[in-house]
Structures are given as structure tokens and as C-alpha cells.
Short mmCIF file of C-alpha atoms in Angstrom, two decimals:
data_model
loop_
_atom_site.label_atom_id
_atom_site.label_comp_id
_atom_site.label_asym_id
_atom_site.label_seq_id
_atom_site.Cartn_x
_atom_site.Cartn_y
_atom_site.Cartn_z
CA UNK A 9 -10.37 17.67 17.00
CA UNK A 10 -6.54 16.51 16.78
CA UNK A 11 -4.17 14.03 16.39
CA UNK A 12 -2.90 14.04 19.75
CA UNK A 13 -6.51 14.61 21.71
CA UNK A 14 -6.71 10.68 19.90
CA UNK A 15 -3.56 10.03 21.76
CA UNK A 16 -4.12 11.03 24.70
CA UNK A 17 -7.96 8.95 24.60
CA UNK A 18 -5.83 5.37 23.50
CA UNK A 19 -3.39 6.43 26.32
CA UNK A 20 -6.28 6.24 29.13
CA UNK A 21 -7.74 3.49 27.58
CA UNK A 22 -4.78 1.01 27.67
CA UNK A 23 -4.13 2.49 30.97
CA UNK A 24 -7.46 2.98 32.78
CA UNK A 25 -6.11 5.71 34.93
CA UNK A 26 -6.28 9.39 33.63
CA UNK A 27 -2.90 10.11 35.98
CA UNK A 28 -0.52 7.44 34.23
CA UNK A 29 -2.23 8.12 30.73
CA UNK A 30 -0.98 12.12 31.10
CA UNK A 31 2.87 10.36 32.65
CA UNK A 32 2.85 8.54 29.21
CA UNK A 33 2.23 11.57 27.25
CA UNK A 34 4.11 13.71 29.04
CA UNK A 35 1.65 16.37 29.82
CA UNK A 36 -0.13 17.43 33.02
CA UNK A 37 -3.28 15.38 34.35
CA UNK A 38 -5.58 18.56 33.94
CA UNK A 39 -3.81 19.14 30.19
CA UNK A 40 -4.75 15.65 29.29
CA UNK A 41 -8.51 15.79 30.82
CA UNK A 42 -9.10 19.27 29.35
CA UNK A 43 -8.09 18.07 26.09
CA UNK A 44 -9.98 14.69 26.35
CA UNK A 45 -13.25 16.70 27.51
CA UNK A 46 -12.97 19.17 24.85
CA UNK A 47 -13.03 16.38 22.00
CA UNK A 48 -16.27 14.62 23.83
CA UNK A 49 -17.76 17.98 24.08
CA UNK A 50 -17.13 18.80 20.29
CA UNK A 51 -18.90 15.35 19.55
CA UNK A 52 -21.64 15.01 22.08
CA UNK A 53 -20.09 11.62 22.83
CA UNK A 54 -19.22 11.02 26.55
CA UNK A 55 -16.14 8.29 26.19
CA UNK A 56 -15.19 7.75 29.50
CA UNK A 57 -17.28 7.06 33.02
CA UNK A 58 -14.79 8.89 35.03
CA UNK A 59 -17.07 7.81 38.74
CA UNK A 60 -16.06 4.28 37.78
CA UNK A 61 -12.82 2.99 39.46
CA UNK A 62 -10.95 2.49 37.45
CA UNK A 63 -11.81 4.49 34.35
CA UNK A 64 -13.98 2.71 31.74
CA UNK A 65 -15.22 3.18 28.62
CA UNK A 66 -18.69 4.06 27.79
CA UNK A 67 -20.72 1.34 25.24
CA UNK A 68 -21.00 4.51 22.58
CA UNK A 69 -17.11 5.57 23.48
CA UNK A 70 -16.23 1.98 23.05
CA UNK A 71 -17.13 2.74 19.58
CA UNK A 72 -15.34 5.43 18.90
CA UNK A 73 -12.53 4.21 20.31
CA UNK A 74 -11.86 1.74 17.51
CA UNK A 75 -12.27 3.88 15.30
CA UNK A 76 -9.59 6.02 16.72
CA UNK A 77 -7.38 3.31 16.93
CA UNK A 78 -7.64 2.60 13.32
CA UNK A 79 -6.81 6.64 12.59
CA UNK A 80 -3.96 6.33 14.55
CA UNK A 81 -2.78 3.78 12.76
CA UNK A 82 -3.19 4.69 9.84
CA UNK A 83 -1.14 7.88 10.36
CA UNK A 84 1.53 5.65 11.64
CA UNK A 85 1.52 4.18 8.22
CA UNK A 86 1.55 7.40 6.55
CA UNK A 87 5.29 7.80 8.16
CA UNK A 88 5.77 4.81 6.87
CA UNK A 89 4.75 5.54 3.10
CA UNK A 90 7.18 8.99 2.80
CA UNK A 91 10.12 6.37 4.23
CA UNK A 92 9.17 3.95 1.65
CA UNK A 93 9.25 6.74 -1.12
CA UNK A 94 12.37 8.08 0.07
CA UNK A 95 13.67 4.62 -0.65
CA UNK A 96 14.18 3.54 3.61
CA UNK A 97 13.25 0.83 4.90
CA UNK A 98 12.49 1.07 8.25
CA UNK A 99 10.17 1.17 11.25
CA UNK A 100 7.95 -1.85 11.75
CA UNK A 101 6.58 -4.82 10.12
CA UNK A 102 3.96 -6.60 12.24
CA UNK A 103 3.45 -10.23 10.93
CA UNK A 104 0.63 -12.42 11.87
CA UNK A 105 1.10 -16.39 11.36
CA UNK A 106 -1.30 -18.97 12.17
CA UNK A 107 -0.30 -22.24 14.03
CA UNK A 108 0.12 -24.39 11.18
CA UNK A 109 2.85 -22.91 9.48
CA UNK A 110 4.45 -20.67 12.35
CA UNK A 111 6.87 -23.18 13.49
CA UNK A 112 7.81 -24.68 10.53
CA UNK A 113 8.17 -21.75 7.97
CA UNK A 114 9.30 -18.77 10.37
CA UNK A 115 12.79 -20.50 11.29
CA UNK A 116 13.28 -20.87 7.23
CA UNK A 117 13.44 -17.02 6.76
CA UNK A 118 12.72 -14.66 9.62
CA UNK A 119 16.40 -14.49 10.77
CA UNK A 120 17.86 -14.66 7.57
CA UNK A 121 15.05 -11.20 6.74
CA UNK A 122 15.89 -9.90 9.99
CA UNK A 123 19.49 -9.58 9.23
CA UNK A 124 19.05 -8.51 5.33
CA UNK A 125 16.71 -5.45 6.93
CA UNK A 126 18.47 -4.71 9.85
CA UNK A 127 16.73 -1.12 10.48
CA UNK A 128 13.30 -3.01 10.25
CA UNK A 129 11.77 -4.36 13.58
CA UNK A 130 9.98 -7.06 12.98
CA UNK A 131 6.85 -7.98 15.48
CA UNK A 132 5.63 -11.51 14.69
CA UNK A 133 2.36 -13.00 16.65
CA UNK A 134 0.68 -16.65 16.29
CA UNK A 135 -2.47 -16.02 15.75
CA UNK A 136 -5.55 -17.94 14.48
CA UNK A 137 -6.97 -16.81 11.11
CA UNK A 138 -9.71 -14.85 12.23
CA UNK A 139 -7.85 -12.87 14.78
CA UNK A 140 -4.77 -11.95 11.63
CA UNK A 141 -7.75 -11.35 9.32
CA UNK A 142 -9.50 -8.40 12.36
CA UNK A 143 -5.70 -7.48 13.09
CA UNK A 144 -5.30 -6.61 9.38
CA UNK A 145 -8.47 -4.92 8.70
CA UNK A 146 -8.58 -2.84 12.26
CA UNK A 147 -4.58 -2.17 10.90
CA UNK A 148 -2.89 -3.45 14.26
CA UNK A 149 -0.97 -5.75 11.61
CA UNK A 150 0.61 -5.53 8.38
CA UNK A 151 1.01 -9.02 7.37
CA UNK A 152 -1.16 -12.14 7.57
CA UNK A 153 1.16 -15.49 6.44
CA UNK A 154 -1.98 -18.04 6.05
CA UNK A 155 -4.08 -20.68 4.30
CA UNK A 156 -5.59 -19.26 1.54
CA UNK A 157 -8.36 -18.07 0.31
CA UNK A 158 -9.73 -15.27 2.12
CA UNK A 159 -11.94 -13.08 0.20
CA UNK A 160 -12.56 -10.11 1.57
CA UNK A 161 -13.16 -7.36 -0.26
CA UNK A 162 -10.73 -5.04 2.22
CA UNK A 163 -8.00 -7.06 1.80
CA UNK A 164 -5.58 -8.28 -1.26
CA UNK A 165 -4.15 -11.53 -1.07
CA UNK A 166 -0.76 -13.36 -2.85
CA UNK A 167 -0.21 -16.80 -2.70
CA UNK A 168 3.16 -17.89 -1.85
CA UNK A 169 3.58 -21.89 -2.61
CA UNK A 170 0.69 -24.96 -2.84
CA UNK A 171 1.99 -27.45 -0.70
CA UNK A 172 0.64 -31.47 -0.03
CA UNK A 173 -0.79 -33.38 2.54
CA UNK A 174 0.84 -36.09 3.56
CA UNK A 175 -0.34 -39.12 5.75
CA UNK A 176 1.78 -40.40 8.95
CA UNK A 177 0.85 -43.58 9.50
CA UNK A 178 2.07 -45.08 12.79
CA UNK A 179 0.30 -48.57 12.90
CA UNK A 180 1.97 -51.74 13.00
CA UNK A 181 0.86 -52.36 9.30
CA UNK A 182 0.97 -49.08 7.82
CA UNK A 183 -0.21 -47.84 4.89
CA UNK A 184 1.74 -48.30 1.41
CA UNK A 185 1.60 -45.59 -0.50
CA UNK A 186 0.89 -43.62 -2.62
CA UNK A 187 -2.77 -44.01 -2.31
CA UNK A 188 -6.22 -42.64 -3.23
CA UNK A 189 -8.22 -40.55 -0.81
CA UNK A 190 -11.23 -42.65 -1.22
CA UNK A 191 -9.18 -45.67 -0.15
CA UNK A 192 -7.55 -44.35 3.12
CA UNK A 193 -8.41 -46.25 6.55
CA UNK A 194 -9.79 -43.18 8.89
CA UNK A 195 -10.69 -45.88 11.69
CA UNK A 196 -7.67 -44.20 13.60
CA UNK A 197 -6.89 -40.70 12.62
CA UNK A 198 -6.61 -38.07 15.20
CA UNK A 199 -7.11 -34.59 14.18
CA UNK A 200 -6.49 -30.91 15.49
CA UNK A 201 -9.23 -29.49 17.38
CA UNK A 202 -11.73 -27.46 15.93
CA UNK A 203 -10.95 -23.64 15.59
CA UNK A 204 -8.39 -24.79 13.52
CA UNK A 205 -8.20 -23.98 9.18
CA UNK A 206 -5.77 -26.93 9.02
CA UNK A 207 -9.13 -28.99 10.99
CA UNK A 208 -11.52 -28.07 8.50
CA UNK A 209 -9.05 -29.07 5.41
CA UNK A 210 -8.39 -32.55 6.81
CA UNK A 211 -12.55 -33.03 7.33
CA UNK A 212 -12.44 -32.12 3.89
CA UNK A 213 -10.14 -34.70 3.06
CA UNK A 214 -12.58 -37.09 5.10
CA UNK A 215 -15.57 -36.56 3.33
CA UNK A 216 -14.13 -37.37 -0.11
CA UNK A 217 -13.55 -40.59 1.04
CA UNK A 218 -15.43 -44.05 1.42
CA UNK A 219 -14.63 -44.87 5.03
CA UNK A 220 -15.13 -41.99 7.45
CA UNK A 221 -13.46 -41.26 11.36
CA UNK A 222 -14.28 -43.66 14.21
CA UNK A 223 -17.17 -42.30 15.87
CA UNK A 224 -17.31 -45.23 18.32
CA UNK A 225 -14.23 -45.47 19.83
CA UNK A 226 -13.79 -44.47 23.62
CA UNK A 227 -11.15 -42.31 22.90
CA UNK A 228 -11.22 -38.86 21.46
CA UNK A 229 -8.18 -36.58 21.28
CA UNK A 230 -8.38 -33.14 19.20
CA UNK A 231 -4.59 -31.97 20.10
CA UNK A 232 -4.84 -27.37 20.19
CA UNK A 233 -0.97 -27.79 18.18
CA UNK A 234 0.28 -29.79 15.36
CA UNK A 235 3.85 -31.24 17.36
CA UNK A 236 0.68 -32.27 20.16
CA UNK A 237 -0.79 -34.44 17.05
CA UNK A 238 2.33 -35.77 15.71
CA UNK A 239 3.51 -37.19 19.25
CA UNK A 240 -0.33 -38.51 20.26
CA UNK A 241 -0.23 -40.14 17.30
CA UNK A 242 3.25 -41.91 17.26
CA UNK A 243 2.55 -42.72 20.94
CA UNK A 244 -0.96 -44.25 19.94
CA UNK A 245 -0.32 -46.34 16.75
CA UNK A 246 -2.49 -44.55 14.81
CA UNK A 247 -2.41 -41.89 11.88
CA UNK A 248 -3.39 -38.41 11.17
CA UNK A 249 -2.78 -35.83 7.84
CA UNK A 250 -0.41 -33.37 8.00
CA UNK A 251 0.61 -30.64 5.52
CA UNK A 252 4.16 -31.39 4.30
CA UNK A 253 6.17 -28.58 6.16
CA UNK A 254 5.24 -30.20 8.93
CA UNK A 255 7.12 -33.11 7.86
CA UNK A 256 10.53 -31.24 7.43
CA UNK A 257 12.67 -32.00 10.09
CA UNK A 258 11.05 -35.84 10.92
CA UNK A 259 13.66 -37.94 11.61
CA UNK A 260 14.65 -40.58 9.45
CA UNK A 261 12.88 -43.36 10.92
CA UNK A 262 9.72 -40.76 11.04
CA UNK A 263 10.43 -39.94 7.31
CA UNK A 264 9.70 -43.74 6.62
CA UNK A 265 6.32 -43.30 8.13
CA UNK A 266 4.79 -41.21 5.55
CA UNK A 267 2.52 -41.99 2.54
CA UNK A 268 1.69 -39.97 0.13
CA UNK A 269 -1.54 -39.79 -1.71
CA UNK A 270 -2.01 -40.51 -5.13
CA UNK A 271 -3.23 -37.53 -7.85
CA UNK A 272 -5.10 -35.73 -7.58
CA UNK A 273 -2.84 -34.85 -4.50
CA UNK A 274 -5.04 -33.16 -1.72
CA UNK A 275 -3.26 -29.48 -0.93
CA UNK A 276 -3.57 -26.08 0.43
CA UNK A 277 -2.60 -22.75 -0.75
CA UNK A 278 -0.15 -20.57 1.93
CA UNK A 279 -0.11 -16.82 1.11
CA UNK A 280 0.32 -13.31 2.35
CA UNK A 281 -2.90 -10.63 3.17
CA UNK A 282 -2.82 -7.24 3.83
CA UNK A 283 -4.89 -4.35 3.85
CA UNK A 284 -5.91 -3.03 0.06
CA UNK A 285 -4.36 -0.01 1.28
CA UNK A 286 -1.33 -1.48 2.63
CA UNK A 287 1.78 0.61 2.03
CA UNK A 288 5.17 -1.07 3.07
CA UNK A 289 5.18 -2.65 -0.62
CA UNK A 290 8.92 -3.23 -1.26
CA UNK A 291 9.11 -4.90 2.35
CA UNK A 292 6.54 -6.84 1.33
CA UNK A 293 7.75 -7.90 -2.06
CA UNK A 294 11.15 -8.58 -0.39
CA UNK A 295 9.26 -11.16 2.06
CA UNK A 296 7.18 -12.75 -0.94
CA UNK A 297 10.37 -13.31 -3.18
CA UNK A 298 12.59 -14.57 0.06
CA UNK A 299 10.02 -17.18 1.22
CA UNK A 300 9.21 -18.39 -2.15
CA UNK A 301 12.82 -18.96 -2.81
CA UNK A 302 13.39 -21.06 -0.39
CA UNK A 303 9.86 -23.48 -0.39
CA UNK A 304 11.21 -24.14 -3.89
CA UNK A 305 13.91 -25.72 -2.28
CA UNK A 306 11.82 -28.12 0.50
CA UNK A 307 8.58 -28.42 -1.12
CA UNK A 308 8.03 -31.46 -3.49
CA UNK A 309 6.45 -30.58 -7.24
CA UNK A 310 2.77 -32.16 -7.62
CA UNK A 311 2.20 -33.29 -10.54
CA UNK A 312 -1.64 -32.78 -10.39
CA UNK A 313 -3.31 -31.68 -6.83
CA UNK A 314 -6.83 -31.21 -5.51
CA UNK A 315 -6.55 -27.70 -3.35
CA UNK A 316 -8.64 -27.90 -0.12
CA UNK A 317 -9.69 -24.61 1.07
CA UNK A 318 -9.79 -23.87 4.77
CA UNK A 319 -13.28 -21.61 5.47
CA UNK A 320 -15.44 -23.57 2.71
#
């Protein structure tokens, strides 16, 4: 059993075809088979049906195939901890961001990183929090930028900056502000659709309070993006919650539409996860340091705030 019999398996099963699997490795088709059926021989595991067209993966193979996947990665990131020691940095950094705070925080820093670390190539994904959280543990990604908390025990978490919630309140008599959760008018707040962490903090936000969402209305609109939400509700006349970096580049006349709520100020936590056994540690300290440098800058103090987590 080798490193590159694992290869050459992950080869035909991104490719499904045994023929283009040995082109990509640069070996003959009967090198690559021989290989492949020497490593299911050695452990009584068939991985591939080879009579199916195309090639496909046995239910036990499919098994073993992740695991492989997570081996190869893994001795990727061994590379990557002798560059780190010799003081390099280099090679990849695969970053994972969920919807929420992708388009608001990346532009911030991810150009201004990407030129500090030139010899670093920087894959970023949007990516809902349960797919960064199997990413990260199956090691396809290094970095999860989230709403915290996780806990899991396989991975270490960091948070980054607390930021509010803020209301945008689009009706013809809006809101005056700053005021009390309890005392907020839900009778027209639209909301991200479920799937979302940001979803689950705002019916959070709900239940805390005395007057709950319009369940009779014969409209319903769950927008799948936060810009989705912020122009349904302008074009509506209603109001919604929104976490403040959303807010950032609101026009002036937008600006004047948002209330804030009184303390204890309803906020979430946005952090970095990795693996426990994560290695690309001054890249990742470099990140941490960058972004919370400049939140200090954009994101208001709170004097007292309430912390609504997103999977509770």
C-alpha cells in the first residue's frame, strides 16, 4: 500500500474512466489498473465495478474512498508544515465563508491579504455552515470564517469580532429607535429562508419578544441571500434584522432607515475554525490579526449585548 496507488484511486474516481485517470497521472492504463488491483487485493475490498459504464464506486469502496481522500490531504498538509517551519509561506489556503458575511467582509481584506502573501493562492468558496464545518473536518478546507459557536470536539475555534443587529425599517412610520426587543412590531418582517444560521438568530430574536411574525398574511417571502432581503423589503414597506456589516455600504438615505435596539443589544459572534490539527498557523494568525484590525474600524462598540447563537 502507497501513496500514489491512493492517487491513482482519487484520479478514477473524479474521472470515472480508468483511461483518462492513467493520462492524469501520467502512467500507462495497465500501470494504473495493476496498481489499483493490487491495493484492493491487499485489502479484500473491491473499490471499483469496472462492468459498469462508466466506472463506479462500490458502497464498501465508497468508504474507503473518503478515507483516502482525507490521507491525501493530509500529506498535502504535511508539505505544508516543513514550508511553514522553514519560515515560507506558500502553497494554498482554502477559505470557506458562509453567505452572511461573504460579501460584506471578503472585499474588506482578501485583496489587501492577497497582495501582502503574494506566493499564497488563496481558494475561497461560499458555503453554508454545515458544508465549511464537513469541508474542514474531511480537510478539503483550511479555514471556516462563520457564526460562532461550533463545538466540535475536532475542531478549534477563534472568534474574530461580536457584531449587532440592527433593524431596517422601511414603513411609512418607522420605528424610532433605539428600542427593546420585546417592543419591536414583527407584523411585517421578512426573513432569510431556512437553512440559513443568520435565520435561526433572527427567530431567536423573535421569540424574546411580545409580538411575534404575521402568520396570517397572504404573503410569504424567505429571500436564499441577504441583498434579496434588503431589496424585498425596501420594495415592500416592511422591515427585517440584519447584522450590521450588512449595513456598511447603505446609502445615506438607507442609513436613515435603521434602528438600533436598546441593551442588551442582540449580537452574534464571527470567527475562524479549523481542524485541531491544522498546520498553516502563521497564515492563519496573519488573517486573524488583519481582519480584526480592520472591524475595529467599521464595527460600532456595544456597550452591553445579548449574543444569539446560530445552531441553539
Amino acid at each position: 500500500m502507497n501513496i500514489q496507488q491512493f492517487k491513482y484511486i482519487l484520479a478514477v474516481v473524479d474521472l470515472r474512466n480508468f483511461e483518462a485517470a492513467a493520462d492524469k497521472c501520467f502512467v500507462s492504463q495497465s500501470t494504473l489498473s495493476t496498481m489499483i488491483a493490487r491495493f484492493e487485493d491487499e485489502i479484500g475490498i473491491k473499490i471499483f465495478n469496472r462492468k459498469s459504464k462508466p466506472v463506479s464506486v462500490t458502497r464498501e469502496g465508497a468508504i474507503i474512498v473518503e478515507r483516502l481522500r482525507t490521507i491525501n490531504n493530509d500529506i498535502g498538509l504535511l508539505g505544508a508544515l516543513v514550508k511553514e517551519l522553514k519560515g515560507e509561506l506558500m502553497g494554498e489556503l482554502k477559505i470557506g465563508v458562509i453567505p452572511t458575511i461573504a460579501p460584506y467582509l471578503l472585499p474588506l481584506f482578501l485583496h489587501k491579504f492577497a497582495t501582502k502573501f503574494p506566493y499564497v493562492n488563496l481558494i475561497v468558496d461560499e458555503l453554508q455552515t454545515d458544508e465549511i464545518v464537513a469541508a474542514i473536518k474531511n480537510r478539503s478546507l483550511d479555514i471556516g470564517l462563520l457564526a460562532l459557536p461550533i463545538k466540535d470536539k475536532d475542531l478549534n475555534e477563534k472568534e474574530l469580532f461580536v457584531e449587532p443587529f440592527l433593524i431596517y425599517d422601511c414603513r411609512e412610520k418607522s420605528t424610532e429607535g433605539p428600542i427593546s426587543i420585546k417592543n419591536l412590531d414583527y407584523s411585517k418582517l421578512w426573513l432569510l429562508k431556512q437553512g440559513h444560521c443568520l435565520q435561526t438568530q433572527v427567530h431567536q430574536i423573535c421569540e424574546q419578544s411580545s409580538r411575534q411574525v404575521d402568520e396570517d398574511s397572504n404573503l410569504e417571502f424567505r429571500s436564499g441571500s441577504l441583498d434579496g432581503l434588503i431589496r424585498f423589503t425596501k420594495a415592500s414597506n416592511g422591515l427585517t434584522i440584519l447584522p450590521q456589516i450588512a449595513t456598511l455600504d447603505f446609502t445615506e438615505h438607507d442609513q436613515g432607515k435603521l434602528v438600533h435596539f436598546d441593551t442588551p443589544v442582540p449580537s452574534r459572534s464571527v470567527g475562524i475554525i479549523t481542524h485541531k490539527y491544522f498546520v498553516k498557523k502563521t497564515l492563519l494568525n496573519k488573517l486573524q490579526l488583519m481582519i480584526q484590525d480592520l472591524m475595529k474600524e467599521v464595527i460600532s462598540e456595544i456597550p452591553e449585548n445579548k449574543i444569539i447563537h446560530p445552531l441553539e
